[in-house]
Amino acid sequence: MKKSLLFTAMFMASGLAVATVPITGNVESKCVITTDTAGIYGNPVANLLSTKVTDGGAAPIIRYDIITPNTYKAVITTPVDFSDSPELNDTLAWDGDITTSEVSDASMSAFDTNKRVYNNMTEIDLTVSGTAWFKAESSVSYGYDKAFPAGNYSSVVVAECVAL
Amino acid sequence: MRLLFPLVLLCGYVSAHQFIPTYPELRQSYMPGLYQAEMQLFNSRKEIEYYSVDVFDGSWNPIPFATEDRIRKVPYLGKATISVFIREQDKERVRYICSRSKILAGFKQSTAVDSKICSKIK
């Protein structure tokens, strides 16, 4: 008894105080676009630039994080013009393709089957919450078997998330 | 698989663009005849420092609006609160408020990614 009283008195005398520090958070509906991998054009033959691995390139990979299903659609646009290039005086034939490369939920396989493709745009309704990685392939050929002039070539993939 | 999603979200703050809320509400501003929506932008894209804000109707026609800066500097890992002011006469037409990353002219990357997120006024 004496010991416990002594301990209490010592504790009070030491002036120790305990405070609780709360950490609060809020998860709300949102779409997060993450650029996972930057793309690189390979130049397998003189008149072709391509992001395909088989052509020595690397396709950009864009990640979409979805908290609430059926609140957003992804719209990905592959390039039809260079944002930076040497002077070009012949026609360019562009091609692009969007595929789902990885998913966090198996039911996201529907993204590939239900996608809508028009012009150079691909629309995907994000009907499942989680994370999906989309690969944006791009290739361009120059003139009729004409060699691309030496220099740097850049283009832009547009990744959109539009609330439904 | 259950562990993957939180892990992915944690790892996600590497190079991301976030614009919330998904469904903003227009409310009367402190100025008569103007309605206001409050948006939050978070930038964790290291290569991007500027974002533009745009307002559209349901057919993606631009709608006149006012904000502090049409092109806003949001540093890496920075957060910005963007107030968008819309005229009372346009209140019923407004559908989308969008933010879009701006890639600088000197940015050298074979294929760059331009991110755009649009919130919807219901």
Short mmCIF file of N, CA, C and O in Angstrom, two decimals, chain B:
data_model
loop_
_atom_site.label_atom_id
_atom_site.label_comp_id
_atom_site.label_asym_id
_atom_site.label_seq_id
_atom_site.Cartn_x
_atom_site.Cartn_y
_atom_site.Cartn_z
N MET B 1 -3.97 -10.36 -53.34
CA MET B 1 -4.66 -9.35 -54.13
C MET B 1 -5.20 -8.23 -53.25
O MET B 1 -5.16 -7.06 -53.61
N ARG B 2 -5.72 -8.61 -52.05
CA ARG B 2 -6.27 -7.60 -51.13
C ARG B 2 -5.18 -6.64 -50.67
O ARG B 2 -5.43 -5.48 -50.42
N LEU B 3 -3.97 -7.15 -50.53
CA LEU B 3 -2.87 -6.31 -50.07
C LEU B 3 -2.34 -5.41 -51.18
O LEU B 3 -1.78 -4.37 -50.91
N LEU B 4 -2.56 -5.86 -52.40
CA LEU B 4 -1.98 -5.15 -53.54
C LEU B 4 -2.52 -3.73 -53.68
O LEU B 4 -1.76 -2.78 -53.87
N PHE B 5 -3.85 -3.57 -53.51
CA PHE B 5 -4.46 -2.27 -53.75
C PHE B 5 -3.95 -1.17 -52.81
O PHE B 5 -3.50 -0.13 -53.27
N PRO B 6 -3.97 -1.43 -51.46
CA PRO B 6 -3.40 -0.38 -50.59
C PRO B 6 -1.94 -0.11 -50.88
O PRO B 6 -1.48 1.03 -50.85
N LEU B 7 -1.21 -1.16 -51.22
CA LEU B 7 0.21 -1.02 -51.54
C LEU B 7 0.39 -0.14 -52.76
O LEU B 7 1.21 0.78 -52.79
N VAL B 8 -0.47 -0.41 -53.73
CA VAL B 8 -0.42 0.36 -54.98
C VAL B 8 -0.74 1.83 -54.70
O VAL B 8 -0.10 2.74 -55.21
N LEU B 9 -1.74 2.06 -53.82
CA LEU B 9 -2.11 3.45 -53.50
C LEU B 9 -0.97 4.16 -52.79
O LEU B 9 -0.69 5.32 -53.05
N LEU B 10 -0.29 3.44 -51.91
CA LEU B 10 0.83 4.05 -51.20
C LEU B 10 1.96 4.39 -52.15
O LEU B 10 2.59 5.43 -52.05
N CYS B 11 2.20 3.46 -53.07
CA CYS B 11 3.29 3.68 -54.03
C CYS B 11 2.88 4.74 -55.06
O CYS B 11 3.73 5.29 -55.74
N GLY B 12 1.58 5.01 -55.16
CA GLY B 12 1.07 5.86 -56.23
C GLY B 12 1.53 7.30 -56.18
O GLY B 12 1.51 7.98 -57.17
N TYR B 13 1.91 7.80 -55.03
CA TYR B 13 2.28 9.20 -54.93
C TYR B 13 3.69 9.41 -55.42
O TYR B 13 4.56 9.88 -54.71
N VAL B 14 3.93 8.97 -56.63
CA VAL B 14 5.24 9.11 -57.23
C VAL B 14 5.17 10.18 -58.31
O VAL B 14 5.93 11.12 -58.32
N SER B 15 4.21 10.04 -59.17
CA SER B 15 4.11 10.94 -60.29
C SER B 15 2.65 11.05 -60.71
O SER B 15 2.27 10.58 -61.77
N ALA B 16 1.86 11.65 -59.84
CA ALA B 16 0.42 11.60 -60.08
C ALA B 16 -0.22 12.98 -60.08
O ALA B 16 0.32 13.94 -59.53
N HIS B 17 -1.37 13.03 -60.69
CA HIS B 17 -2.18 14.23 -60.78
C HIS B 17 -3.55 13.89 -60.19
O HIS B 17 -4.14 12.90 -60.56
N GLN B 18 -3.99 14.73 -59.27
CA GLN B 18 -5.25 14.48 -58.57
C GLN B 18 -6.06 15.77 -58.54
O GLN B 18 -5.50 16.85 -58.28
N PHE B 19 -7.36 15.68 -58.82
CA PHE B 19 -8.22 16.86 -58.86
C PHE B 19 -9.55 16.48 -58.24
O PHE B 19 -10.24 15.59 -58.76
N ILE B 20 -9.91 17.08 -57.14
CA ILE B 20 -11.14 16.73 -56.44
C ILE B 20 -11.91 18.01 -56.06
O ILE B 20 -11.31 19.08 -56.03
N PRO B 21 -13.20 17.92 -55.78
CA PRO B 21 -14.05 16.74 -55.70
C PRO B 21 -14.52 16.26 -57.08
O PRO B 21 -14.44 17.01 -58.06
N THR B 22 -15.02 15.03 -57.11
CA THR B 22 -15.53 14.46 -58.37
C THR B 22 -16.76 15.24 -58.83
O THR B 22 -16.91 15.54 -60.01
N TYR B 23 -17.62 15.55 -57.86
CA TYR B 23 -18.87 16.27 -58.18
C TYR B 23 -18.93 17.55 -57.35
O TYR B 23 -19.52 17.57 -56.27
N PRO B 24 -18.29 18.62 -57.82
CA PRO B 24 -18.33 19.87 -57.06
C PRO B 24 -19.72 20.51 -57.08
O PRO B 24 -20.51 20.23 -57.99
N GLU B 25 -19.96 21.36 -56.11
CA GLU B 25 -21.24 22.06 -56.06
C GLU B 25 -21.01 23.54 -56.28
O GLU B 25 -20.05 24.11 -55.74
N LEU B 26 -21.89 24.14 -57.05
CA LEU B 26 -21.81 25.59 -57.25
C LEU B 26 -22.60 26.26 -56.14
O LEU B 26 -23.75 25.89 -55.89
N ARG B 27 -21.95 27.19 -55.46
CA ARG B 27 -22.68 27.92 -54.42
C ARG B 27 -22.49 29.42 -54.63
O ARG B 27 -21.53 29.84 -55.28
N GLN B 28 -23.42 30.15 -54.10
CA GLN B 28 -23.38 31.61 -54.23
C GLN B 28 -22.06 32.14 -53.67
O GLN B 28 -21.67 31.77 -52.57
N SER B 29 -21.37 32.98 -54.45
CA SER B 29 -20.10 33.52 -53.96
C SER B 29 -20.38 34.79 -53.15
O SER B 29 -21.52 35.22 -53.03
N TYR B 30 -19.34 35.39 -52.64
CA TYR B 30 -19.52 36.63 -51.88
C TYR B 30 -19.86 37.82 -52.77
O TYR B 30 -20.23 38.88 -52.31
N MET B 31 -19.72 37.60 -54.11
CA MET B 31 -20.09 38.67 -55.04
C MET B 31 -21.45 38.37 -55.67
O MET B 31 -21.66 37.23 -56.11
N PRO B 32 -22.35 39.31 -55.72
CA PRO B 32 -23.67 39.04 -56.29
C PRO B 32 -23.56 38.70 -57.78
O PRO B 32 -22.73 39.27 -58.49
N GLY B 33 -24.36 37.76 -58.23
CA GLY B 33 -24.37 37.37 -59.65
C GLY B 33 -23.30 36.37 -60.02
O GLY B 33 -23.17 36.01 -61.19
N LEU B 34 -22.52 35.95 -59.06
CA LEU B 34 -21.46 34.98 -59.35
C LEU B 34 -21.59 33.75 -58.45
O LEU B 34 -21.85 33.88 -57.25
N TYR B 35 -21.42 32.59 -59.08
CA TYR B 35 -21.41 31.34 -58.32
C TYR B 35 -19.98 30.80 -58.28
O TYR B 35 -19.16 31.11 -59.14
N GLN B 36 -19.72 29.98 -57.28
CA GLN B 36 -18.34 29.58 -57.03
C GLN B 36 -18.24 28.08 -56.75
O GLN B 36 -19.11 27.50 -56.10
N ALA B 37 -17.17 27.46 -57.25
CA ALA B 37 -16.87 26.06 -56.91
C ALA B 37 -15.44 26.01 -56.40
O ALA B 37 -14.57 26.71 -56.92
N GLU B 38 -15.22 25.22 -55.38
CA GLU B 38 -13.88 25.09 -54.79
C GLU B 38 -13.28 23.76 -55.21
O GLU B 38 -13.89 22.70 -54.99
N MET B 39 -12.10 23.79 -55.83
CA MET B 39 -11.46 22.57 -56.29
C MET B 39 -10.08 22.44 -55.61
O MET B 39 -9.46 23.44 -55.27
N GLN B 40 -9.67 21.21 -55.47
CA GLN B 40 -8.35 20.93 -54.88
C GLN B 40 -7.50 20.19 -55.90
O GLN B 40 -7.96 19.19 -56.47
N LEU B 41 -6.29 20.68 -56.11
CA LEU B 41 -5.39 20.02 -57.05
C LEU B 41 -4.13 19.58 -56.30
O LEU B 41 -3.59 20.36 -55.50
N PHE B 42 -3.73 18.36 -56.53
CA PHE B 42 -2.50 17.86 -55.91
C PHE B 42 -1.56 17.39 -57.01
O PHE B 42 -1.95 16.64 -57.91
N ASN B 43 -0.33 17.88 -56.98
CA ASN B 43 0.64 17.53 -58.01
C ASN B 43 1.77 16.70 -57.43
O ASN B 43 2.55 17.19 -56.61
N SER B 44 1.87 15.45 -57.85
CA SER B 44 3.08 14.71 -57.49
C SER B 44 3.77 14.22 -58.77
O SER B 44 4.40 13.18 -58.78
N ARG B 45 3.58 15.00 -59.84
CA ARG B 45 4.34 14.73 -61.07
C ARG B 45 5.57 15.64 -61.03
O ARG B 45 5.44 16.86 -61.16
N LYS B 46 6.70 15.02 -60.89
CA LYS B 46 7.96 15.77 -60.74
C LYS B 46 8.26 16.64 -61.96
O LYS B 46 8.82 17.74 -61.83
N GLU B 47 7.89 16.15 -63.14
CA GLU B 47 8.24 16.84 -64.38
C GLU B 47 7.25 17.95 -64.73
O GLU B 47 7.46 18.68 -65.69
N ILE B 48 6.16 18.07 -63.97
CA ILE B 48 5.13 19.07 -64.27
C ILE B 48 5.06 20.09 -63.13
O ILE B 48 5.04 19.73 -61.96
N GLU B 49 4.98 21.38 -63.53
CA GLU B 49 4.88 22.44 -62.52
C GLU B 49 3.66 23.33 -62.74
O GLU B 49 3.30 24.10 -61.86
N TYR B 50 3.06 23.22 -63.92
CA TYR B 50 1.95 24.11 -64.25
C TYR B 50 0.72 23.31 -64.66
O TYR B 50 0.84 22.30 -65.36
N TYR B 51 -0.43 23.81 -64.23
CA TYR B 51 -1.71 23.19 -64.60
C TYR B 51 -2.66 24.28 -65.06
O TYR B 51 -2.70 25.36 -64.47
N SER B 52 -3.44 23.97 -66.10
CA SER B 52 -4.45 24.94 -66.55
C SER B 52 -5.81 24.48 -66.04
O SER B 52 -6.03 23.30 -65.78
N VAL B 53 -6.71 25.44 -65.91
CA VAL B 53 -8.08 25.14 -65.47
C VAL B 53 -9.03 25.60 -66.58
O VAL B 53 -8.84 26.67 -67.17
N ASP B 54 -10.01 24.76 -66.90
CA ASP B 54 -10.99 25.10 -67.93
C ASP B 54 -12.38 24.67 -67.48
O ASP B 54 -12.51 23.75 -66.68
N VAL B 55 -13.37 25.35 -68.04
CA VAL B 55 -14.77 25.04 -67.70
C VAL B 55 -15.53 24.81 -69.00
O VAL B 55 -15.35 25.55 -69.97
N PHE B 56 -16.35 23.76 -69.03
CA PHE B 56 -17.06 23.39 -70.26
C PHE B 56 -18.54 23.11 -69.97
O PHE B 56 -18.90 22.76 -68.84
N ASP B 57 -19.34 23.18 -71.05
CA ASP B 57 -20.74 22.75 -70.92
C ASP B 57 -20.83 21.26 -71.29
O ASP B 57 -19.80 20.61 -71.51
N GLY B 58 -22.02 20.71 -71.39
CA GLY B 58 -22.19 19.29 -71.65
C GLY B 58 -21.70 18.84 -73.01
O GLY B 58 -21.45 17.66 -73.23
N SER B 59 -21.56 19.80 -73.97
CA SER B 59 -21.05 19.46 -75.30
C SER B 59 -19.58 19.86 -75.45
O SER B 59 -19.09 19.99 -76.57
N TRP B 60 -18.92 20.11 -74.36
CA TRP B 60 -17.50 20.48 -74.32
C TRP B 60 -17.20 21.82 -75.00
O TRP B 60 -16.13 22.04 -75.53
N ASN B 61 -18.21 22.71 -74.98
CA ASN B 61 -17.94 24.08 -75.42
C ASN B 61 -17.43 24.86 -74.21
O ASN B 61 -17.97 24.71 -73.11
N PRO B 62 -16.38 25.69 -74.40
CA PRO B 62 -15.85 26.44 -73.26
C PRO B 62 -16.86 27.44 -72.71
O PRO B 62 -17.64 28.02 -73.47
N ILE B 63 -16.84 27.62 -71.42
CA ILE B 63 -17.75 28.56 -70.74
C ILE B 63 -16.88 29.61 -70.05
O ILE B 63 -15.86 29.26 -69.42
N PRO B 64 -17.25 30.89 -70.18
CA PRO B 64 -16.43 31.91 -69.52
C PRO B 64 -16.45 31.76 -68.00
O PRO B 64 -17.49 31.43 -67.42
N PHE B 65 -15.31 31.93 -67.39
CA PHE B 65 -15.20 31.81 -65.94
C PHE B 65 -14.05 32.67 -65.45
O PHE B 65 -13.26 33.16 -66.26
N ALA B 66 -13.99 32.84 -64.17
CA ALA B 66 -12.88 33.62 -63.58
C ALA B 66 -12.23 32.78 -62.50
O ALA B 66 -12.90 32.02 -61.79
N THR B 67 -10.93 32.88 -62.42
CA THR B 67 -10.17 32.24 -61.35
C THR B 67 -8.90 33.05 -61.13
O THR B 67 -8.59 33.94 -61.93
N GLU B 68 -8.20 32.73 -60.10
CA GLU B 68 -7.01 33.52 -59.76
C GLU B 68 -6.00 33.49 -60.92
O GLU B 68 -5.54 34.53 -61.37
N ASP B 69 -5.67 32.30 -61.39
CA ASP B 69 -4.76 32.15 -62.54
C ASP B 69 -5.29 31.02 -63.42
O ASP B 69 -5.54 29.94 -62.92
N ARG B 70 -5.38 31.29 -64.72
CA ARG B 70 -5.82 30.24 -65.65
C ARG B 70 -4.77 29.13 -65.70
O ARG B 70 -5.09 27.97 -65.84
N ILE B 71 -3.52 29.53 -65.64
CA ILE B 71 -2.44 28.55 -65.56
C ILE B 71 -1.79 28.73 -64.20
O ILE B 71 -1.25 29.79 -63.89
N ARG B 72 -1.87 27.69 -63.42
CA ARG B 72 -1.46 27.79 -62.02
C ARG B 72 -0.17 27.00 -61.79
O ARG B 72 -0.05 25.87 -62.25
N LYS B 73 0.76 27.63 -61.09
CA LYS B 73 1.99 26.92 -60.74
C LYS B 73 1.74 26.10 -59.48
O LYS B 73 1.38 26.64 -58.44
N VAL B 74 1.87 24.80 -59.61
CA VAL B 74 1.71 23.91 -58.45
C VAL B 74 2.99 23.08 -58.36
O VAL B 74 3.22 22.20 -59.18
N PRO B 75 3.86 23.40 -57.41
CA PRO B 75 5.14 22.68 -57.34
C PRO B 75 4.96 21.21 -57.01
O PRO B 75 3.88 20.79 -56.57
N TYR B 76 6.01 20.47 -57.23
CA TYR B 76 6.01 19.02 -56.96
C TYR B 76 5.60 18.78 -55.50
O TYR B 76 6.12 19.42 -54.59
N LEU B 77 4.67 17.91 -55.30
CA LEU B 77 4.07 17.57 -53.99
C LEU B 77 3.30 18.75 -53.38
O LEU B 77 3.05 18.77 -52.18
N GLY B 78 2.95 19.70 -54.23
CA GLY B 78 2.18 20.85 -53.76
C GLY B 78 0.69 20.65 -53.96
O GLY B 78 0.25 19.87 -54.79
N LYS B 79 -0.06 21.38 -53.15
CA LYS B 79 -1.52 21.31 -53.20
C LYS B 79 -2.04 22.71 -53.48
O LYS B 79 -1.50 23.68 -52.94
N ALA B 80 -3.05 22.83 -54.30
CA ALA B 80 -3.61 24.15 -54.58
C ALA B 80 -5.12 24.10 -54.44
O ALA B 80 -5.76 23.15 -54.87
N THR B 81 -5.66 25.15 -53.83
CA THR B 81 -7.12 25.29 -53.78
C THR B 81 -7.49 26.29 -54.87
O THR B 81 -6.95 27.40 -54.91
N ILE B 82 -8.35 25.86 -55.76
CA ILE B 82 -8.69 26.71 -56.91
C ILE B 82 -10.17 27.09 -56.80
O ILE B 82 -11.04 26.21 -56.78
N SER B 83 -10.41 28.39 -56.74
CA SER B 83 -11.80 28.88 -56.71
C SER B 83 -12.19 29.24 -58.14
O SER B 83 -11.50 30.04 -58.79
N VAL B 84 -13.27 28.65 -58.62
CA VAL B 84 -13.74 28.93 -59.98
C VAL B 84 -15.05 29.70 -59.87
O VAL B 84 -15.99 29.24 -59.21
N PHE B 85 -15.09 30.88 -60.50
CA PHE B 85 -16.29 31.73 -60.43
C PHE B 85 -17.01 31.68 -61.78
O PHE B 85 -16.39 31.84 -62.82
N ILE B 86 -18.31 31.47 -61.70
CA ILE B 86 -19.13 31.35 -62.91
C ILE B 86 -20.32 32.31 -62.80
O ILE B 86 -20.91 32.46 -61.72
N ARG B 87 -20.65 32.94 -63.93
CA ARG B 87 -21.76 33.89 -63.93
C ARG B 87 -23.08 33.16 -63.68
O ARG B 87 -23.24 32.00 -64.11
N GLU B 88 -23.99 33.87 -63.07
CA GLU B 88 -25.29 33.26 -62.74
C GLU B 88 -25.99 32.74 -64.01
O GLU B 88 -26.60 31.68 -64.00
N GLN B 89 -25.83 33.49 -65.11
CA GLN B 89 -26.51 33.09 -66.36
C GLN B 89 -25.94 31.80 -66.94
O GLN B 89 -26.58 31.14 -67.75
N ASP B 90 -24.71 31.44 -66.57
CA ASP B 90 -24.09 30.21 -67.08
C ASP B 90 -24.24 29.03 -66.12
O ASP B 90 -23.82 27.91 -66.43
N LYS B 91 -24.82 29.30 -64.98
CA LYS B 91 -24.88 28.30 -63.90
C LYS B 91 -25.51 26.97 -64.35
O LYS B 91 -25.04 25.90 -64.01
N GLU B 92 -26.58 27.06 -65.15
CA GLU B 92 -27.28 25.84 -65.56
C GLU B 92 -26.56 25.11 -66.69
O GLU B 92 -26.80 23.94 -66.94
N ARG B 93 -25.68 25.83 -67.40
CA ARG B 93 -24.98 25.23 -68.56
C ARG B 93 -23.70 24.50 -68.15
O ARG B 93 -23.25 23.60 -68.85
N VAL B 94 -23.12 24.91 -67.05
CA VAL B 94 -21.80 24.37 -66.66
C VAL B 94 -21.90 22.88 -66.36
O VAL B 94 -22.78 22.44 -65.62
N ARG B 95 -21.00 22.08 -66.95
CA ARG B 95 -20.98 20.64 -66.67
C ARG B 95 -19.63 20.17 -66.14
O ARG B 95 -19.57 19.39 -65.22
N TYR B 96 -18.55 20.64 -66.77
CA TYR B 96 -17.24 20.11 -66.40
C TYR B 96 -16.27 21.21 -65.97
O TYR B 96 -16.21 22.25 -66.60
N ILE B 97 -15.53 20.92 -64.92
CA ILE B 97 -14.40 21.76 -64.52
C ILE B 97 -13.17 20.86 -64.63
O ILE B 97 -13.13 19.79 -64.01
N CYS B 98 -12.21 21.26 -65.45
CA CYS B 98 -11.08 20.37 -65.75
C CYS B 98 -9.75 21.02 -65.38
O CYS B 98 -9.60 22.25 -65.47
N SER B 99 -8.81 20.20 -64.99
CA SER B 99 -7.43 20.66 -64.83
C SER B 99 -6.56 19.82 -65.76
O SER B 99 -6.81 18.63 -65.93
N ARG B 100 -5.58 20.47 -66.34
CA ARG B 100 -4.73 19.79 -67.32
C ARG B 100 -3.27 20.15 -67.11
O ARG B 100 -2.95 21.33 -66.89
N SER B 101 -2.41 19.17 -67.15
CA SER B 101 -0.98 19.43 -66.96
C SER B 101 -0.44 20.18 -68.17
O SER B 101 -0.89 19.97 -69.30
N LYS B 102 0.51 21.06 -67.93
CA LYS B 102 1.13 21.80 -69.02
C LYS B 102 2.59 21.38 -69.13
O LYS B 102 3.36 21.52 -68.17
N ILE B 103 2.92 20.84 -70.26
CA ILE B 103 4.29 20.37 -70.49
C ILE B 103 5.10 21.52 -71.08
O ILE B 103 4.68 22.13 -72.07
N LEU B 104 6.22 21.82 -70.47
CA LEU B 104 7.04 22.94 -70.95
C LEU B 104 7.65 22.62 -72.31
O LEU B 104 7.95 21.45 -72.60
N ALA B 105 7.84 23.66 -73.10
CA ALA B 105 8.33 23.48 -74.47
C ALA B 105 9.67 22.76 -74.52
O ALA B 105 9.92 21.95 -75.40
N GLY B 106 10.50 23.02 -73.57
CA GLY B 106 11.83 22.41 -73.61
C GLY B 106 11.90 20.99 -73.07
O GLY B 106 12.98 20.41 -73.00
N PHE B 107 10.75 20.45 -72.69
CA PHE B 107 10.74 19.11 -72.08
C PHE B 107 11.07 18.05 -73.12
O PHE B 107 10.38 17.90 -74.12
N LYS B 108 12.17 17.35 -72.91
CA LYS B 108 12.63 16.37 -73.90
C LYS B 108 12.33 14.97 -73.41
O LYS B 108 12.97 14.47 -72.50
N GLN B 109 11.34 14.38 -73.99
CA GLN B 109 11.03 12.98 -73.70
C GLN B 109 10.35 12.42 -74.93
O GLN B 109 9.48 13.07 -75.50
N SER B 110 10.73 11.24 -75.32
CA SER B 110 10.23 10.66 -76.56
C SER B 110 8.70 10.70 -76.63
O SER B 110 8.13 11.23 -77.56
N THR B 111 8.02 10.12 -75.64
CA THR B 111 6.56 10.26 -75.56
C THR B 111 6.20 10.72 -74.15
O THR B 111 6.31 9.97 -73.20
N ALA B 112 5.77 11.97 -74.05
CA ALA B 112 5.38 12.54 -72.77
C ALA B 112 3.90 12.24 -72.54
O ALA B 112 3.16 11.96 -73.49
N VAL B 113 3.46 12.32 -71.29
CA VAL B 113 2.05 12.09 -70.98
C VAL B 113 1.46 13.37 -70.41
O VAL B 113 1.98 13.95 -69.47
N ASP B 114 0.37 13.80 -71.05
CA ASP B 114 -0.36 14.99 -70.64
C ASP B 114 -1.59 14.50 -69.87
O ASP B 114 -2.39 13.75 -70.43
N SER B 115 -1.71 14.86 -68.60
CA SER B 115 -2.85 14.35 -67.82
C SER B 115 -3.94 15.42 -67.67
O SER B 115 -3.64 16.60 -67.52
N LYS B 116 -5.18 14.96 -67.74
CA LYS B 116 -6.32 15.87 -67.63
C LYS B 116 -7.41 15.19 -66.81
O LYS B 116 -7.77 14.05 -67.10
N ILE B 117 -7.91 15.89 -65.80
CA ILE B 117 -8.99 15.33 -64.97
C ILE B 117 -10.15 16.31 -64.95
O ILE B 117 -9.94 17.50 -64.73
N CYS B 118 -11.33 15.79 -65.23
CA CYS B 118 -12.52 16.63 -65.27
C CYS B 118 -13.53 16.21 -64.21
O CYS B 118 -13.90 15.03 -64.14
N SER B 119 -13.95 17.16 -63.40
CA SER B 119 -15.00 16.93 -62.43
C SER B 119 -16.32 17.38 -63.05
O SER B 119 -16.34 18.23 -63.93
N LYS B 120 -17.42 16.81 -62.56
CA LYS B 120 -18.71 17.09 -63.19
C LYS B 120 -19.66 17.77 -62.20
O LYS B 120 -19.77 17.32 -61.06
N ILE B 121 -20.33 18.80 -62.69
CA ILE B 121 -21.36 19.45 -61.88
C ILE B 121 -22.68 18.82 -62.26
O ILE B 121 -23.06 18.83 -63.43
N LYS B 122 -23.33 18.23 -61.29
CA LYS B 122 -24.57 17.48 -61.60
C LYS B 122 -25.80 18.35 -61.43
O LYS B 122 -25.79 19.28 -60.66
#
